[in-house]
């Protein structure tokens, strides 16, 4: 049985330079073992589903990207990075492979590759047994930037069956509510006000058609049929996640992209009406749909609570997480002290919980914003966000053990 898993997205590109033809110096930010890996706080993109082509971008704040995949038995895998479908620039990647240990940690890497096949991209071949694996992609240097892709081929009895796109196979399926409730559907024109986030999304969506050279919002609207782009908001109740699709006509065919909450990362492309490169999969959020449900769920034990009214009450990861949580409602908050001046009453509620089925310690930072509840939940003592709280509801739950 042969399956194809596409991890960061895109086929191998034209040959660049072979390692050794020039002096690149020593690799920077080398993840030597599990403990050292944690300093990078990798951007985790979830399960690596077979037949998909997710992409990611190395930036100043997101320099390490990970995906996971599972094998049910023995299998041979071939993992490799390559160019992005929307950006043809070459990115000097390094690819690492990990196996999850019994305690849930990743430990030291199993394999690593820098340059392969005469390019600056990376490739690995390994015979593996049943288990959960993680692929990590980083730049060769800390300053490496750019959009890239990874593909993983799997051959053998242990290759799991392909999973199904949350939204169905076509944009029509998405509109029919296959992936969740349609909470918004409207037409946008060039004169509409768009947030900086949505401006970036519009450009990326239009680049999914033949108009890959589009770089501005104004230009994007001139390239689509009727100078109109359709915005459709979707809420996955079971998974407690919010998505938004930007769709338009290009030569009477349907094109566009689907994005996750608060992100410019594509979870699916719309091409000729079909959903391609879909990375969104069905999940059940263990937190429930909203903060109120979590607090009343017997699976969660309340361990303690703190009321924060001054920035000095928090430090380290807690201060960073609290600031991040406040930015869910107040994106321009300069720091924790500034954020506390914006929340209702200047009060930030911190609640510690334990998820009994998994033993996971969770720390919630919530506050009032115009009499509505906002904030975020994190793995306690870290900045690993498990869910954002928007008007009491979760919009990007990643806690689905």
mmCIF file of C-alpha atoms in Angstrom:
data_model
loop_
_atom_site.group_PDB
_atom_site.id
_atom_site.type_symbol
_atom_site.label_atom_id
_atom_site.label_comp_id
_atom_site.label_asym_id
_atom_site.label_seq_id
_atom_site.Cartn_x
_atom_site.Cartn_y
_atom_site.Cartn_z
ATOM 1 C CA UNK A 1 0.000 0.000 0.000
ATOM 2 C CA UNK A 2 1.389 3.355 -0.953
ATOM 3 C CA UNK A 3 0.207 6.651 0.414
ATOM 4 C CA UNK A 4 1.497 10.166 -0.049
ATOM 5 C CA UNK A 5 1.653 12.619 2.847
ATOM 6 C CA UNK A 6 2.390 16.210 1.916
ATOM 7 C CA UNK A 7 3.823 18.185 4.833
ATOM 8 C CA UNK A 8 4.817 21.713 4.262
ATOM 9 C CA UNK A 9 3.821 22.030 0.624
ATOM 10 C CA UNK A 10 5.389 21.872 -2.782
ATOM 11 C CA UNK A 11 7.417 19.794 -5.105
ATOM 12 C CA UNK A 12 11.175 19.949 -5.289
ATOM 13 C CA UNK A 13 12.427 22.925 -7.245
ATOM 14 C CA UNK A 14 15.157 23.604 -9.771
ATOM 15 C CA UNK A 15 18.608 22.713 -8.534
ATOM 16 C CA UNK A 16 20.346 25.324 -6.462
ATOM 17 C CA UNK A 17 23.853 24.932 -5.111
ATOM 18 C CA UNK A 18 25.185 21.738 -3.588
ATOM 19 C CA UNK A 19 26.402 21.932 -0.036
ATOM 20 C CA UNK A 20 30.151 22.067 -0.271
ATOM 21 C CA UNK A 21 30.213 24.217 -3.402
ATOM 22 C CA UNK A 22 30.196 27.205 -1.080
ATOM 23 C CA UNK A 23 30.861 27.824 2.584
ATOM 24 C CA UNK A 24 27.595 28.273 4.492
ATOM 25 C CA UNK A 25 29.252 28.214 7.883
ATOM 26 C CA UNK A 26 27.867 26.258 10.824
ATOM 27 C CA UNK A 27 24.137 25.562 11.143
ATOM 28 C CA UNK A 28 22.540 27.888 13.688
ATOM 29 C CA UNK A 29 19.939 27.046 16.381
ATOM 30 C CA UNK A 30 20.677 23.334 16.188
ATOM 31 C CA UNK A 31 18.081 21.277 18.145
ATOM 32 C CA UNK A 32 20.433 18.845 19.861
ATOM 33 C CA UNK A 33 17.862 17.085 22.042
ATOM 34 C CA UNK A 34 14.315 17.347 23.332
ATOM 35 C CA UNK A 35 15.116 19.944 25.992
ATOM 36 C CA UNK A 36 16.959 22.207 23.603
ATOM 37 C CA UNK A 37 14.203 21.840 21.013
ATOM 38 C CA UNK A 38 11.706 23.467 23.356
ATOM 39 C CA UNK A 39 13.487 26.818 23.283
ATOM 40 C CA UNK A 40 12.423 27.265 19.675
ATOM 41 C CA UNK A 41 8.705 27.050 20.550
ATOM 42 C CA UNK A 42 7.954 25.595 17.134
ATOM 43 C CA UNK A 43 4.867 26.625 15.223
ATOM 44 C CA UNK A 44 2.823 23.425 15.185
ATOM 45 C CA UNK A 45 0.493 22.944 12.219
ATOM 46 C CA UNK A 46 -1.284 19.824 13.457
ATOM 47 C CA UNK A 47 -1.670 16.400 11.925
ATOM 48 C CA UNK A 48 0.021 15.753 8.626
ATOM 49 C CA UNK A 49 -2.745 14.258 6.506
ATOM 50 C CA UNK A 50 -2.112 12.067 3.507
ATOM 51 C CA UNK A 51 -2.586 13.655 0.127
ATOM 52 C CA UNK A 52 -2.252 17.241 1.368
ATOM 53 C CA UNK A 53 0.278 19.964 0.643
ATOM 54 C CA UNK A 54 0.427 22.452 3.536
ATOM 55 C CA UNK A 55 2.936 25.306 3.372
ATOM 56 C CA UNK A 56 4.684 27.454 5.955
ATOM 57 C CA UNK A 57 6.892 30.528 6.093
ATOM 58 C CA UNK A 58 10.126 31.058 8.000
ATOM 59 C CA UNK A 59 9.921 34.486 9.626
ATOM 60 C CA UNK A 60 11.719 36.332 12.402
ATOM 61 C CA UNK A 61 9.160 35.070 14.944
ATOM 62 C CA UNK A 62 8.355 31.651 13.400
ATOM 63 C CA UNK A 63 11.664 29.954 12.653
ATOM 64 C CA UNK A 64 10.688 26.345 13.430
ATOM 65 C CA UNK A 65 7.634 24.566 11.968
ATOM 66 C CA UNK A 66 6.309 21.113 12.875
ATOM 67 C CA UNK A 67 3.746 18.583 11.679
ATOM 68 C CA UNK A 68 2.899 15.154 13.091
ATOM 69 C CA UNK A 69 1.872 11.896 11.433
ATOM 70 C CA UNK A 70 1.092 8.409 12.695
ATOM 71 C CA UNK A 71 1.979 4.929 11.460
ATOM 72 C CA UNK A 72 -0.026 1.842 12.406
ATOM 73 C CA UNK A 73 2.793 -0.567 11.552
ATOM 74 C CA UNK A 74 6.005 -0.879 9.594
ATOM 75 C CA UNK A 75 6.441 1.570 6.735
ATOM 76 C CA UNK A 76 9.096 3.318 4.660
ATOM 77 C CA UNK A 77 8.867 7.097 4.541
ATOM 78 C CA UNK A 78 10.514 9.633 2.255
ATOM 79 C CA UNK A 79 10.283 13.195 3.556
ATOM 80 C CA UNK A 80 11.571 16.202 1.649
ATOM 81 C CA UNK A 81 11.167 19.964 1.512
ATOM 82 C CA UNK A 82 10.668 22.055 -1.615
ATOM 83 C CA UNK A 83 9.423 25.305 -3.082
ATOM 84 C CA UNK A 84 6.105 26.980 -2.336
ATOM 85 C CA UNK A 85 3.348 27.100 -4.913
ATOM 86 C CA UNK A 86 3.023 30.846 -4.392
ATOM 87 C CA UNK A 87 6.690 31.795 -4.022
ATOM 88 C CA UNK A 88 9.463 30.507 -6.250
ATOM 89 C CA UNK A 89 12.370 31.733 -4.136
ATOM 90 C CA UNK A 90 14.789 29.127 -2.793
ATOM 91 C CA UNK A 91 14.862 28.568 0.970
ATOM 92 C CA UNK A 92 17.781 26.799 2.676
ATOM 93 C CA UNK A 93 15.918 24.347 4.923
ATOM 94 C CA UNK A 94 17.003 21.717 7.430
ATOM 95 C CA UNK A 95 14.673 18.763 8.061
ATOM 96 C CA UNK A 96 14.446 16.812 11.337
ATOM 97 C CA UNK A 97 12.469 13.661 12.167
ATOM 98 C CA UNK A 98 11.323 12.731 15.701
ATOM 99 C CA UNK A 99 9.403 9.889 17.318
ATOM 100 C CA UNK A 100 7.055 10.572 20.237
ATOM 101 C CA UNK A 101 8.017 8.816 23.480
ATOM 102 C CA UNK A 102 5.701 7.123 25.962
ATOM 103 C CA UNK A 103 5.578 10.218 28.174
ATOM 104 C CA UNK A 104 4.434 12.373 25.255
ATOM 105 C CA UNK A 105 7.777 14.128 24.761
ATOM 106 C CA UNK A 106 9.832 13.998 21.561
ATOM 107 C CA UNK A 107 13.367 13.566 22.833
ATOM 108 C CA UNK A 108 16.359 13.721 20.459
ATOM 109 C CA UNK A 109 15.800 13.605 16.709
ATOM 110 C CA UNK A 110 15.980 10.328 14.803
ATOM 111 C CA UNK A 111 17.331 11.778 11.592
ATOM 112 C CA UNK A 112 18.419 15.076 10.056
ATOM 113 C CA UNK A 113 19.225 16.371 6.583
ATOM 114 C CA UNK A 114 20.349 19.735 5.273
ATOM 115 C CA UNK A 115 20.979 19.759 1.499
ATOM 116 C CA UNK A 116 19.828 16.942 -0.792
ATOM 117 C CA UNK A 117 19.627 16.137 -4.488
ATOM 118 C CA UNK A 118 21.841 19.049 -5.469
ATOM 119 C CA UNK A 119 19.577 21.675 -3.891
ATOM 120 C CA UNK A 120 19.332 23.713 -0.703
ATOM 121 C CA UNK A 121 16.234 21.710 0.212
ATOM 122 C CA UNK A 122 16.245 18.627 2.444
ATOM 123 C CA UNK A 123 15.305 14.944 2.172
ATOM 124 C CA UNK A 124 15.155 11.880 4.450
ATOM 125 C CA UNK A 125 14.410 8.188 3.896
ATOM 126 C CA UNK A 126 13.723 5.945 6.880
ATOM 127 C CA UNK A 127 12.137 2.587 7.682
ATOM 128 C CA UNK A 128 9.879 3.138 10.687
ATOM 129 C CA UNK A 129 7.580 1.151 12.969
ATOM 130 C CA UNK A 130 4.180 1.969 14.482
ATOM 131 C CA UNK A 131 4.061 5.230 16.389
ATOM 132 C CA UNK A 132 3.568 8.975 16.201
ATOM 133 C CA UNK A 133 6.222 11.024 14.449
ATOM 134 C CA UNK A 134 7.035 14.695 14.083
ATOM 135 C CA UNK A 135 8.734 16.518 11.244
ATOM 136 C CA UNK A 136 10.466 19.802 12.105
ATOM 137 C CA UNK A 137 11.672 22.234 9.436
ATOM 138 C CA UNK A 138 13.936 25.191 10.184
ATOM 139 C CA UNK A 139 16.300 27.441 8.275
ATOM 140 C CA UNK A 140 20.000 26.652 8.069
ATOM 141 C CA UNK A 141 20.723 29.999 9.696
ATOM 142 C CA UNK A 142 18.660 31.964 12.194
ATOM 143 C CA UNK A 143 18.170 34.629 9.527
ATOM 144 C CA UNK A 144 16.792 32.264 6.862
ATOM 145 C CA UNK A 145 13.440 33.569 5.613
ATOM 146 C CA UNK A 146 10.916 32.444 3.035
ATOM 147 C CA UNK A 147 7.992 30.199 2.191
ATOM 148 C CA UNK A 148 8.609 26.503 1.620
ATOM 149 C CA UNK A 149 6.950 23.098 1.407
ATOM 150 C CA UNK A 150 7.552 19.509 2.490
ATOM 151 C CA UNK A 151 6.260 16.247 1.136
ATOM 152 C CA UNK A 152 6.294 12.862 2.840
ATOM 153 C CA UNK A 153 5.731 9.668 0.885
ATOM 154 C CA UNK A 154 4.729 6.568 2.828
ATOM 155 C CA UNK A 155 4.917 2.978 1.580
ATOM 156 C CA UNK A 156 3.990 -0.125 3.542
ATOM 157 C CA UNK A 157 1.306 -1.693 5.704
ATOM 158 C CA UNK A 158 1.710 0.952 8.407
ATOM 159 C CA UNK A 159 0.644 3.864 6.208
ATOM 160 C CA UNK A 160 -2.680 5.098 7.524
ATOM 161 C CA UNK A 161 -5.570 5.806 5.180
ATOM 162 C CA UNK A 162 -5.955 9.358 3.861
ATOM 163 C CA UNK A 163 -8.021 11.608 6.079
ATOM 164 C CA UNK A 164 -10.803 13.783 4.720
ATOM 165 C CA UNK A 165 -10.867 17.559 4.376
ATOM 166 C CA UNK A 166 -13.119 19.094 7.039
ATOM 167 C CA UNK A 167 -14.999 21.185 4.461
ATOM 168 C CA UNK A 168 -15.585 18.445 1.890
ATOM 169 C CA UNK A 169 -14.192 18.224 -1.625
ATOM 170 C CA UNK A 170 -15.480 21.462 -3.162
ATOM 171 C CA UNK A 171 -16.285 25.060 -2.272
ATOM 172 C CA UNK A 172 -19.918 24.090 -2.782
ATOM 173 C CA UNK A 173 -19.555 21.517 0.000
ATOM 174 C CA UNK A 174 -18.215 24.235 2.284
ATOM 175 C CA UNK A 175 -21.226 26.436 1.485
ATOM 176 C CA UNK A 176 -23.517 23.491 2.240
ATOM 177 C CA UNK A 177 -22.146 23.398 5.783
ATOM 178 C CA UNK A 178 -20.051 20.231 5.512
ATOM 179 C CA UNK A 179 -17.356 21.739 7.752
ATOM 180 C CA UNK A 180 -19.597 23.659 10.134
ATOM 181 C CA UNK A 181 -22.045 26.511 10.495
ATOM 182 C CA UNK A 182 -21.939 29.377 8.008
ATOM 183 C CA UNK A 183 -21.842 32.398 10.318
ATOM 184 C CA UNK A 184 -21.209 35.059 7.690
ATOM 185 C CA UNK A 185 -21.467 35.456 3.907
ATOM 186 C CA UNK A 186 -20.941 38.769 2.154
ATOM 187 C CA UNK A 187 -19.444 40.386 -0.935
ATOM 188 C CA UNK A 188 -16.419 42.656 -0.578
ATOM 189 C CA UNK A 189 -15.290 45.421 -2.937
ATOM 190 C CA UNK A 190 -12.135 47.510 -3.092
ATOM 191 C CA UNK A 191 -13.648 50.429 -1.170
ATOM 192 C CA UNK A 192 -14.530 48.281 1.870
ATOM 193 C CA UNK A 193 -12.413 48.725 4.997
ATOM 194 C CA UNK A 194 -10.219 45.672 5.599
ATOM 195 C CA UNK A 195 -7.989 44.932 8.566
ATOM 196 C CA UNK A 196 -4.273 44.415 7.835
ATOM 197 C CA UNK A 197 -4.866 40.685 8.387
ATOM 198 C CA UNK A 198 -7.672 40.517 5.828
ATOM 199 C CA UNK A 199 -5.683 42.600 3.357
ATOM 200 C CA UNK A 200 -2.922 39.995 3.464
ATOM 201 C CA UNK A 201 -5.480 37.196 3.133
ATOM 202 C CA UNK A 202 -7.079 38.793 0.057
ATOM 203 C CA UNK A 203 -3.705 38.989 -1.686
ATOM 204 C CA UNK A 204 -2.902 35.363 -0.844
ATOM 205 C CA UNK A 205 -6.351 34.222 -1.986
ATOM 206 C CA UNK A 206 -6.009 35.936 -5.371
ATOM 207 C CA UNK A 207 -2.559 34.380 -5.778
ATOM 208 C CA UNK A 208 -4.229 30.940 -5.814
ATOM 209 C CA UNK A 209 -5.311 31.635 -9.402
ATOM 210 C CA UNK A 210 -3.096 32.574 -12.342
ATOM 211 C CA UNK A 211 -2.591 35.985 -10.726
ATOM 212 C CA UNK A 212 0.448 34.960 -8.685
ATOM 213 C CA UNK A 213 2.042 38.358 -9.289
ATOM 214 C CA UNK A 214 -0.557 40.274 -7.253
ATOM 215 C CA UNK A 215 1.023 42.081 -4.299
ATOM 216 C CA UNK A 216 -1.546 44.676 -3.141
ATOM 217 C CA UNK A 217 -5.215 44.635 -2.162
ATOM 218 C CA UNK A 218 -6.111 47.274 -4.731
ATOM 219 C CA UNK A 219 -4.498 45.229 -7.481
ATOM 220 C CA UNK A 220 -6.176 42.044 -6.236
ATOM 221 C CA UNK A 221 -9.684 43.457 -6.684
ATOM 222 C CA UNK A 222 -8.912 44.584 -10.248
ATOM 223 C CA UNK A 223 -7.950 41.015 -11.220
ATOM 224 C CA UNK A 224 -11.102 39.172 -10.119
ATOM 225 C CA UNK A 225 -14.404 38.866 -11.979
ATOM 226 C CA UNK A 226 -16.730 41.758 -11.185
ATOM 227 C CA UNK A 227 -14.045 43.282 -8.931
ATOM 228 C CA UNK A 228 -15.773 41.442 -6.078
ATOM 229 C CA UNK A 229 -14.512 38.909 -3.545
ATOM 230 C CA UNK A 230 -16.846 36.776 -1.450
ATOM 231 C CA UNK A 231 -16.107 36.280 2.243
ATOM 232 C CA UNK A 232 -17.621 33.241 3.986
ATOM 233 C CA UNK A 233 -17.149 32.632 7.734
ATOM 234 C CA UNK A 234 -17.383 29.058 9.027
ATOM 235 C CA UNK A 235 -17.526 27.819 12.629
ATOM 236 C CA UNK A 236 -16.656 24.202 13.409
ATOM 237 C CA UNK A 237 -18.688 23.561 16.571
ATOM 238 C CA UNK A 238 -17.253 20.136 17.380
ATOM 239 C CA UNK A 239 -13.688 21.248 16.814
ATOM 240 C CA UNK A 240 -14.280 24.733 18.317
ATOM 241 C CA UNK A 241 -12.520 26.481 15.447
ATOM 242 C CA UNK A 242 -13.299 29.448 13.224
ATOM 243 C CA UNK A 243 -12.373 29.627 9.534
ATOM 244 C CA UNK A 244 -12.835 32.191 6.784
ATOM 245 C CA UNK A 245 -12.921 31.637 3.020
ATOM 246 C CA UNK A 246 -12.176 34.283 0.392
ATOM 247 C CA UNK A 247 -13.616 33.202 -2.980
ATOM 248 C CA UNK A 248 -13.863 34.933 -6.347
ATOM 249 C CA UNK A 249 -14.332 34.314 -10.028
ATOM 250 C CA UNK A 250 -11.340 34.205 -12.370
ATOM 251 C CA UNK A 251 -12.409 33.592 -15.946
ATOM 252 C CA UNK A 252 -15.766 32.249 -14.712
ATOM 253 C CA UNK A 253 -14.035 29.646 -12.532
ATOM 254 C CA UNK A 254 -14.053 29.645 -8.729
ATOM 255 C CA UNK A 255 -10.767 30.358 -6.937
ATOM 256 C CA UNK A 256 -9.660 31.478 -3.493
ATOM 257 C CA UNK A 257 -8.392 30.281 -0.136
ATOM 258 C CA UNK A 258 -9.535 29.222 3.336
ATOM 259 C CA UNK A 259 -7.722 30.455 6.450
ATOM 260 C CA UNK A 260 -7.770 29.607 10.144
ATOM 261 C CA UNK A 261 -8.617 32.093 12.903
ATOM 262 C CA UNK A 262 -6.283 35.081 13.087
ATOM 263 C CA UNK A 263 -3.860 33.622 10.561
ATOM 264 C CA UNK A 264 -2.595 34.073 7.014
ATOM 265 C CA UNK A 265 -1.698 30.383 6.782
ATOM 266 C CA UNK A 266 -3.823 28.624 4.162
ATOM 267 C CA UNK A 267 -5.760 25.578 5.357
ATOM 268 C CA UNK A 268 -7.118 25.003 1.834
ATOM 269 C CA UNK A 269 -6.907 26.478 -1.649
ATOM 270 C CA UNK A 270 -9.913 26.850 -3.942
ATOM 271 C CA UNK A 271 -9.014 25.966 -7.535
ATOM 272 C CA UNK A 272 -11.658 25.554 -10.212
ATOM 273 C CA UNK A 273 -14.160 25.109 -7.391
ATOM 274 C CA UNK A 274 -12.251 22.228 -5.789
ATOM 275 C CA UNK A 275 -10.674 22.370 -2.335
ATOM 276 C CA UNK A 276 -7.006 21.454 -2.665
ATOM 277 C CA UNK A 277 -4.050 21.251 -0.276
ATOM 278 C CA UNK A 278 -6.536 21.000 2.594
ATOM 279 C CA UNK A 279 -4.982 20.578 6.038
ATOM 280 C CA UNK A 280 -8.142 21.082 8.133
ATOM 281 C CA UNK A 281 -9.334 17.799 9.609
ATOM 282 C CA UNK A 282 -12.252 16.890 11.826
ATOM 283 C CA UNK A 283 -11.431 17.019 15.528
ATOM 284 C CA UNK A 284 -13.221 17.076 18.854
ATOM 285 C CA UNK A 285 -12.064 19.892 21.104
ATOM 286 C CA UNK A 286 -11.624 18.465 24.609
ATOM 287 C CA UNK A 287 -12.354 21.909 26.038
ATOM 288 C CA UNK A 288 -15.863 21.946 24.621
ATOM 289 C CA UNK A 289 -17.163 24.853 22.569
ATOM 290 C CA UNK A 290 -16.785 27.687 25.079
ATOM 291 C CA UNK A 291 -15.142 28.776 28.326
ATOM 292 C CA UNK A 292 -18.343 28.276 30.298
ATOM 293 C CA UNK A 293 -18.540 24.642 29.182
ATOM 294 C CA UNK A 294 -14.946 23.995 30.232
ATOM 295 C CA UNK A 295 -15.502 25.389 33.720
ATOM 296 C CA UNK A 296 -18.535 23.158 34.253
ATOM 297 C CA UNK A 297 -17.086 19.998 32.700
ATOM 298 C CA UNK A 298 -16.397 17.138 35.126
ATOM 299 C CA UNK A 299 -13.270 16.272 33.124
ATOM 300 C CA UNK A 300 -11.633 19.447 34.449
ATOM 301 C CA UNK A 301 -10.580 20.013 38.060
ATOM 302 C CA UNK A 302 -10.153 23.611 39.210
ATOM 303 C CA UNK A 303 -6.786 23.937 40.954
ATOM 304 C CA UNK A 304 -6.770 27.616 41.831
ATOM 305 C CA UNK A 305 -7.402 31.161 40.670
ATOM 306 C CA UNK A 306 -5.685 34.546 40.807
ATOM 307 C CA UNK A 307 -6.861 38.071 40.051
ATOM 308 C CA UNK A 308 -4.197 40.135 38.288
ATOM 309 C CA UNK A 309 -4.429 43.927 38.407
ATOM 310 C CA UNK A 310 -0.741 44.853 38.024
ATOM 311 C CA UNK A 311 1.863 43.658 35.525
ATOM 312 C CA UNK A 312 4.333 42.945 38.329
ATOM 313 C CA UNK A 313 2.189 40.051 39.562
ATOM 314 C CA UNK A 314 3.293 37.918 36.603
ATOM 315 C CA UNK A 315 6.689 37.086 35.135
ATOM 316 C CA UNK A 316 8.332 34.843 32.574
ATOM 317 C CA UNK A 317 6.068 32.622 30.488
ATOM 318 C CA UNK A 318 2.990 33.680 32.459
ATOM 319 C CA UNK A 319 3.573 37.355 31.675
ATOM 320 C CA UNK A 320 4.100 36.525 28.001
ATOM 321 C CA UNK A 321 0.978 34.337 27.885
ATOM 322 C CA UNK A 322 -1.110 36.986 29.648
ATOM 323 C CA UNK A 323 0.007 39.635 27.158
ATOM 324 C CA UNK A 324 -0.735 37.285 24.275
ATOM 325 C CA UNK A 325 -4.206 36.600 25.708
ATOM 326 C CA UNK A 326 -4.995 40.302 26.027
ATOM 327 C CA UNK A 327 -4.027 40.785 22.391
ATOM 328 C CA UNK A 328 -6.887 38.506 21.361
ATOM 329 C CA UNK A 329 -9.145 41.527 21.888
ATOM 330 C CA UNK A 330 -6.544 44.309 21.883
ATOM 331 C CA UNK A 331 -4.031 43.427 19.176
ATOM 332 C CA UNK A 332 -2.088 46.664 19.585
ATOM 333 C CA UNK A 333 -1.446 46.278 23.334
ATOM 334 C CA UNK A 334 2.218 47.204 23.779
ATOM 335 C CA UNK A 335 2.823 45.022 26.831
ATOM 336 C CA UNK A 336 1.087 43.544 29.864
ATOM 337 C CA UNK A 337 0.907 46.848 31.719
ATOM 338 C CA UNK A 338 -0.671 48.544 28.717
ATOM 339 C CA UNK A 339 -3.041 45.630 28.230
ATOM 340 C CA UNK A 340 -4.319 45.826 31.799
ATOM 341 C CA UNK A 341 -5.358 49.436 31.207
ATOM 342 C CA UNK A 342 -7.623 48.263 28.377
ATOM 343 C CA UNK A 343 -9.501 45.305 29.868
ATOM 344 C CA UNK A 344 -12.748 45.902 31.757
ATOM 345 C CA UNK A 345 -12.009 47.097 35.286
ATOM 346 C CA UNK A 346 -8.286 46.565 34.764
ATOM 347 C CA UNK A 347 -8.759 42.951 35.883
ATOM 348 C CA UNK A 348 -7.278 39.787 34.362
ATOM 349 C CA UNK A 349 -8.586 36.481 35.761
ATOM 350 C CA UNK A 350 -6.136 33.577 35.883
ATOM 351 C CA UNK A 351 -7.601 30.107 36.466
ATOM 352 C CA UNK A 352 -5.650 26.838 36.761
ATOM 353 C CA UNK A 353 -7.300 23.602 35.652
ATOM 354 C CA UNK A 354 -6.288 19.985 35.207
ATOM 355 C CA UNK A 355 -7.748 17.853 32.424
ATOM 356 C CA UNK A 356 -8.196 14.585 34.309
ATOM 357 C CA UNK A 357 -8.259 12.151 31.331
ATOM 358 C CA UNK A 358 -4.805 13.292 30.182
ATOM 359 C CA UNK A 359 -3.408 14.977 33.284
ATOM 360 C CA UNK A 360 -2.756 18.147 31.283
ATOM 361 C CA UNK A 361 -2.322 21.299 33.383
ATOM 362 C CA UNK A 362 -4.074 24.290 31.802
ATOM 363 C CA UNK A 363 -3.862 27.969 32.693
ATOM 364 C CA UNK A 364 -6.620 30.298 31.468
ATOM 365 C CA UNK A 365 -6.213 34.074 31.158
ATOM 366 C CA UNK A 366 -9.603 35.749 30.656
ATOM 367 C CA UNK A 367 -10.994 39.273 30.937
ATOM 368 C CA UNK A 368 -13.935 41.428 30.017
ATOM 369 C CA UNK A 369 -13.824 43.451 26.802
ATOM 370 C CA UNK A 370 -16.957 45.511 26.399
ATOM 371 C CA UNK A 371 -18.816 43.139 28.752
ATOM 372 C CA UNK A 372 -17.833 40.110 26.647
ATOM 373 C CA UNK A 373 -15.342 37.449 27.725
ATOM 374 C CA UNK A 374 -12.043 37.262 25.843
ATOM 375 C CA UNK A 375 -8.651 35.671 26.475
ATOM 376 C CA UNK A 376 -6.841 32.411 25.862
ATOM 377 C CA UNK A 377 -5.982 29.057 27.439
ATOM 378 C CA UNK A 378 -2.431 27.714 27.578
ATOM 379 C CA UNK A 379 -0.535 24.680 28.698
ATOM 380 C CA UNK A 380 0.310 25.821 32.224
ATOM 381 C CA UNK A 381 3.666 27.509 32.614
ATOM 382 C CA UNK A 382 4.189 27.876 28.860
ATOM 383 C CA UNK A 383 3.133 30.092 25.970
ATOM 384 C CA UNK A 384 1.668 27.133 24.067
ATOM 385 C CA UNK A 385 -1.846 28.324 23.302
ATOM 386 C CA UNK A 386 -4.595 25.697 23.431
ATOM 387 C CA UNK A 387 -7.478 27.995 22.454
ATOM 388 C CA UNK A 388 -8.416 31.646 22.029
ATOM 389 C CA UNK A 389 -11.566 32.908 23.753
ATOM 390 C CA UNK A 390 -13.674 35.270 21.626
ATOM 391 C CA UNK A 391 -16.969 36.441 23.118
ATOM 392 C CA UNK A 392 -16.830 33.393 25.384
ATOM 393 C CA UNK A 393 -16.333 30.889 22.545
ATOM 394 C CA UNK A 394 -13.183 29.073 21.420
ATOM 395 C CA UNK A 395 -12.005 30.048 17.941
ATOM 396 C CA UNK A 396 -8.837 28.010 17.409
ATOM 397 C CA UNK A 397 -8.888 25.010 19.740
ATOM 398 C CA UNK A 398 -5.830 22.776 19.395
ATOM 399 C CA UNK A 399 -6.486 20.652 22.490
ATOM 400 C CA UNK A 400 -7.960 17.522 20.926
ATOM 401 C CA UNK A 401 -6.145 14.565 22.522
#
